[in-house]
Amino acid sequence: MKIVSIFVLLLSILLPTQVMAQESSVQIRMITSQGDIELTLDPVNAPVTVENFLAYVDSGFYEGLTFHRVIPNFMIQGGGFDADLKRQDTRPAIANESTNGLSNRRGSIAMARTNDPDSATSQFFINVGNNQNLDGHPLRAGYAVFGEVTAGLDVVFGIARVPTRSRGGHQNVPITPIIIEKVERITPTD
């Protein structure tokens, strides 16, 4: 009986810790035509943004879309258009979490939006440079960071250097489309 009680006690201590560890970050693999990018998302500091991004990931929304805006030393943006620059239908916009303490530094991933701070849907960008000027402040909304690149930063930098042109009313469009082939969660055994 004592062994069972000790086991139950240990389980009650360890189980919440495991659950908390699982919820403190989410691992993502983005397979692109230029190579793989692995991301660690931060649901603790950006819960609304991470939940929104994962809804798109889990539905397969990003498959076949492109990085449609690429600016060297600034960022690469994707998640809204296919190779023909056809805008995709999205879920409703989310609240802006740009004052969450995460910064638009090199290698971070953030939500793209319009001038309306609460307009982010599916589009995201990966910072190629340190862009703290995009961070939110109490008096000004910024762009919500929700994770960072943990592998494949060389792929991000490679995408940032591809030749671009203006096309279909868009600027900085890669001449050869950079396709997002798949975005998936990575389990600890992957």
Short mmCIF file of C-alpha atoms in Angstrom, two decimals:
data_model
loop_
_atom_site.label_atom_id
_atom_site.label_comp_id
_atom_site.label_asym_id
_atom_site.label_seq_id
_atom_site.Cartn_x
_atom_site.Cartn_y
_atom_site.Cartn_z
CA MET A 1 0.00 0.00 0.00
CA LYS A 2 2.86 2.39 0.84
CA ILE A 3 4.50 1.79 -2.55
CA VAL A 4 1.24 2.60 -4.33
CA SER A 5 0.83 5.80 -2.29
CA ILE A 6 4.40 6.88 -3.07
CA PHE A 7 3.84 6.11 -6.77
CA VAL A 8 0.61 8.14 -6.81
CA LEU A 9 2.36 11.01 -5.02
CA LEU A 10 5.25 10.99 -7.51
CA LEU A 11 2.86 10.79 -10.42
CA SER A 12 0.86 13.75 -9.10
CA ILE A 13 4.07 15.79 -8.87
CA LEU A 14 5.55 14.76 -12.22
CA LEU A 15 2.46 14.73 -14.42
CA PRO A 16 1.64 18.45 -14.10
CA THR A 17 5.31 19.24 -14.77
CA GLN A 18 5.24 17.17 -17.97
CA VAL A 19 2.00 18.80 -19.11
CA MET A 20 3.43 22.24 -18.38
CA ALA A 21 6.63 21.42 -20.29
CA GLN A 22 4.59 20.28 -23.28
CA GLU A 23 2.59 23.51 -23.24
CA SER A 24 5.58 25.83 -22.79
CA SER A 25 6.72 25.42 -26.42
CA VAL A 26 5.60 23.82 -29.65
CA GLN A 27 8.02 22.56 -32.31
CA ILE A 28 7.20 23.09 -35.99
CA ARG A 29 8.88 21.97 -39.22
CA MET A 30 8.30 24.09 -42.33
CA ILE A 31 9.31 22.21 -45.46
CA THR A 32 9.99 24.61 -48.33
CA SER A 33 11.29 24.30 -51.86
CA GLN A 34 14.54 25.83 -50.54
CA GLY A 35 14.95 23.53 -47.51
CA ASP A 36 13.54 22.94 -44.04
CA ILE A 37 13.03 25.52 -41.31
CA GLU A 38 12.34 24.42 -37.74
CA LEU A 39 10.55 26.74 -35.35
CA THR A 40 9.85 26.79 -31.64
CA LEU A 41 6.58 28.55 -30.90
CA ASP A 42 5.89 30.28 -27.57
CA PRO A 43 2.29 29.64 -26.43
CA VAL A 44 3.06 31.03 -22.97
CA ASN A 45 3.80 34.58 -24.17
CA ALA A 46 1.72 34.53 -27.37
CA PRO A 47 -1.21 32.16 -26.71
CA VAL A 48 -3.71 33.68 -29.16
CA THR A 49 -1.16 33.95 -31.95
CA VAL A 50 0.22 30.43 -31.49
CA GLU A 51 -3.29 28.95 -31.34
CA ASN A 52 -4.18 30.78 -34.57
CA PHE A 53 -1.00 29.67 -36.36
CA LEU A 54 -1.46 26.06 -35.24
CA ALA A 55 -5.04 26.03 -36.53
CA TYR A 56 -3.64 26.87 -39.98
CA VAL A 57 -0.83 24.32 -39.60
CA ASP A 58 -3.12 21.51 -38.45
CA SER A 59 -5.59 22.13 -41.30
CA GLY A 60 -2.85 21.96 -43.97
CA PHE A 61 -3.61 25.55 -44.99
CA TYR A 62 0.00 26.52 -45.74
CA GLU A 63 0.70 23.64 -48.13
CA GLY A 64 1.35 25.02 -51.61
CA LEU A 65 1.51 28.65 -50.52
CA THR A 66 4.60 30.81 -51.03
CA PHE A 67 6.99 33.26 -49.50
CA HIS A 68 5.59 36.10 -51.59
CA ARG A 69 7.56 39.03 -50.13
CA VAL A 70 11.32 38.84 -49.61
CA ILE A 71 13.44 41.79 -48.52
CA PRO A 72 17.18 41.18 -47.86
CA ASN A 73 18.40 42.17 -44.37
CA PHE A 74 14.77 42.68 -43.30
CA MET A 75 12.39 39.71 -43.52
CA ILE A 76 10.73 36.96 -45.58
CA GLN A 77 6.92 36.88 -45.59
CA GLY A 78 4.55 34.08 -46.51
CA GLY A 79 1.34 32.27 -45.72
CA GLY A 80 -1.22 34.18 -47.73
CA PHE A 81 -0.73 33.62 -51.46
CA ASP A 82 -0.14 30.75 -53.85
CA ALA A 83 2.43 30.79 -56.68
CA ASP A 84 0.00 32.74 -58.90
CA LEU A 85 -0.37 35.35 -56.12
CA LYS A 86 -3.96 34.32 -55.52
CA ARG A 87 -4.93 35.41 -52.00
CA GLN A 88 -6.26 32.57 -49.87
CA ASP A 89 -9.42 32.69 -47.74
CA THR A 90 -8.54 32.89 -44.05
CA ARG A 91 -9.97 32.48 -40.61
CA PRO A 92 -11.10 35.63 -38.73
CA ALA A 93 -8.42 38.10 -37.65
CA ILE A 94 -6.93 37.85 -34.18
CA ALA A 95 -6.06 40.28 -31.39
CA ASN A 96 -2.57 41.75 -31.54
CA GLU A 97 -0.14 40.37 -28.93
CA SER A 98 2.84 42.59 -29.82
CA THR A 99 3.44 43.73 -26.23
CA ASN A 100 4.12 40.17 -25.02
CA GLY A 101 7.81 40.75 -24.28
CA LEU A 102 9.07 38.92 -27.39
CA SER A 103 11.14 40.95 -29.85
CA ASN A 104 11.41 41.12 -33.63
CA ARG A 105 15.04 40.08 -33.63
CA ARG A 106 16.87 38.06 -36.26
CA GLY A 107 15.36 34.58 -36.53
CA SER A 108 12.06 35.36 -34.82
CA ILE A 109 8.70 34.67 -36.46
CA ALA A 110 5.91 37.25 -36.21
CA MET A 111 2.45 37.84 -37.62
CA ALA A 112 2.00 40.10 -40.62
CA ARG A 113 -0.93 42.50 -40.53
CA THR A 114 -2.38 45.60 -42.16
CA ASN A 115 -2.43 49.06 -40.55
CA ASP A 116 -5.17 47.73 -38.26
CA PRO A 117 -3.27 46.23 -35.30
CA ASP A 118 -5.88 43.48 -34.88
CA SER A 119 -5.90 42.31 -38.51
CA ALA A 120 -3.46 39.35 -38.49
CA THR A 121 -4.82 36.17 -40.05
CA SER A 122 -2.55 33.60 -41.76
CA GLN A 123 0.42 35.62 -42.99
CA PHE A 124 3.65 35.55 -41.03
CA PHE A 125 7.19 36.76 -41.49
CA ILE A 126 10.59 35.60 -40.32
CA ASN A 127 12.96 38.39 -39.36
CA VAL A 128 16.25 38.28 -41.27
CA GLY A 129 17.58 41.36 -39.47
CA ASN A 130 17.14 42.76 -35.99
CA ASN A 131 13.89 44.69 -36.37
CA GLN A 132 13.08 45.85 -32.85
CA ASN A 133 11.43 48.90 -34.44
CA LEU A 134 8.55 46.49 -35.19
CA ASP A 135 8.04 45.64 -31.51
CA GLY A 136 4.92 46.83 -29.75
CA HIS A 137 4.93 49.47 -27.01
CA PRO A 138 2.17 50.58 -24.64
CA LEU A 139 1.43 53.56 -26.92
CA ARG A 140 1.89 51.79 -30.27
CA ALA A 141 0.97 48.36 -31.53
CA GLY A 142 3.72 46.41 -33.23
CA TYR A 143 3.99 43.03 -34.93
CA ALA A 144 3.42 40.05 -32.64
CA VAL A 145 6.37 37.70 -32.32
CA PHE A 146 5.30 34.17 -31.44
CA GLY A 147 8.40 32.02 -31.87
CA GLU A 148 11.86 31.63 -33.31
CA VAL A 149 13.84 29.63 -35.84
CA THR A 150 15.75 26.84 -34.09
CA ALA A 151 17.16 25.14 -37.21
CA GLY A 152 17.38 26.18 -40.84
CA LEU A 153 18.34 29.82 -40.38
CA ASP A 154 20.65 29.30 -43.37
CA VAL A 155 17.54 28.43 -45.41
CA VAL A 156 15.87 31.66 -44.24
CA PHE A 157 18.95 33.69 -45.24
CA GLY A 158 19.06 31.90 -48.59
CA ILE A 159 15.42 32.79 -49.28
CA ALA A 160 16.15 36.41 -48.32
CA ARG A 161 18.79 36.58 -51.06
CA VAL A 162 16.75 35.29 -54.01
CA PRO A 163 16.15 37.69 -56.93
CA THR A 164 12.80 39.49 -56.75
CA ARG A 165 10.59 41.69 -58.90
CA SER A 166 7.26 43.50 -58.81
CA ARG A 167 4.37 41.32 -59.92
CA GLY A 168 0.59 41.58 -59.79
CA GLY A 169 0.60 44.70 -57.66
CA HIS A 170 3.09 43.20 -55.20
CA GLN A 171 6.70 44.22 -54.66
CA ASN A 172 9.67 42.06 -53.67
CA VAL A 173 8.17 38.86 -55.11
CA PRO A 174 10.70 36.07 -55.75
CA ILE A 175 11.17 35.53 -59.49
CA THR A 176 11.15 31.77 -58.87
CA PRO A 177 8.37 30.98 -56.38
CA ILE A 178 9.51 29.75 -52.96
CA ILE A 179 6.90 27.11 -52.14
CA ILE A 180 5.85 26.10 -48.64
CA GLU A 181 5.39 22.39 -49.26
CA LYS A 182 4.27 21.42 -45.77
CA VAL A 183 4.12 22.76 -42.22
CA GLU A 184 3.82 20.22 -39.43
CA ARG A 185 4.20 19.78 -35.72
CA ILE A 186 7.32 17.94 -34.62
CA THR A 187 6.88 15.41 -31.86
CA PRO A 188 9.80 14.69 -29.52
CA THR A 189 10.44 11.39 -31.35
CA ASP A 190 10.81 13.02 -34.81
#
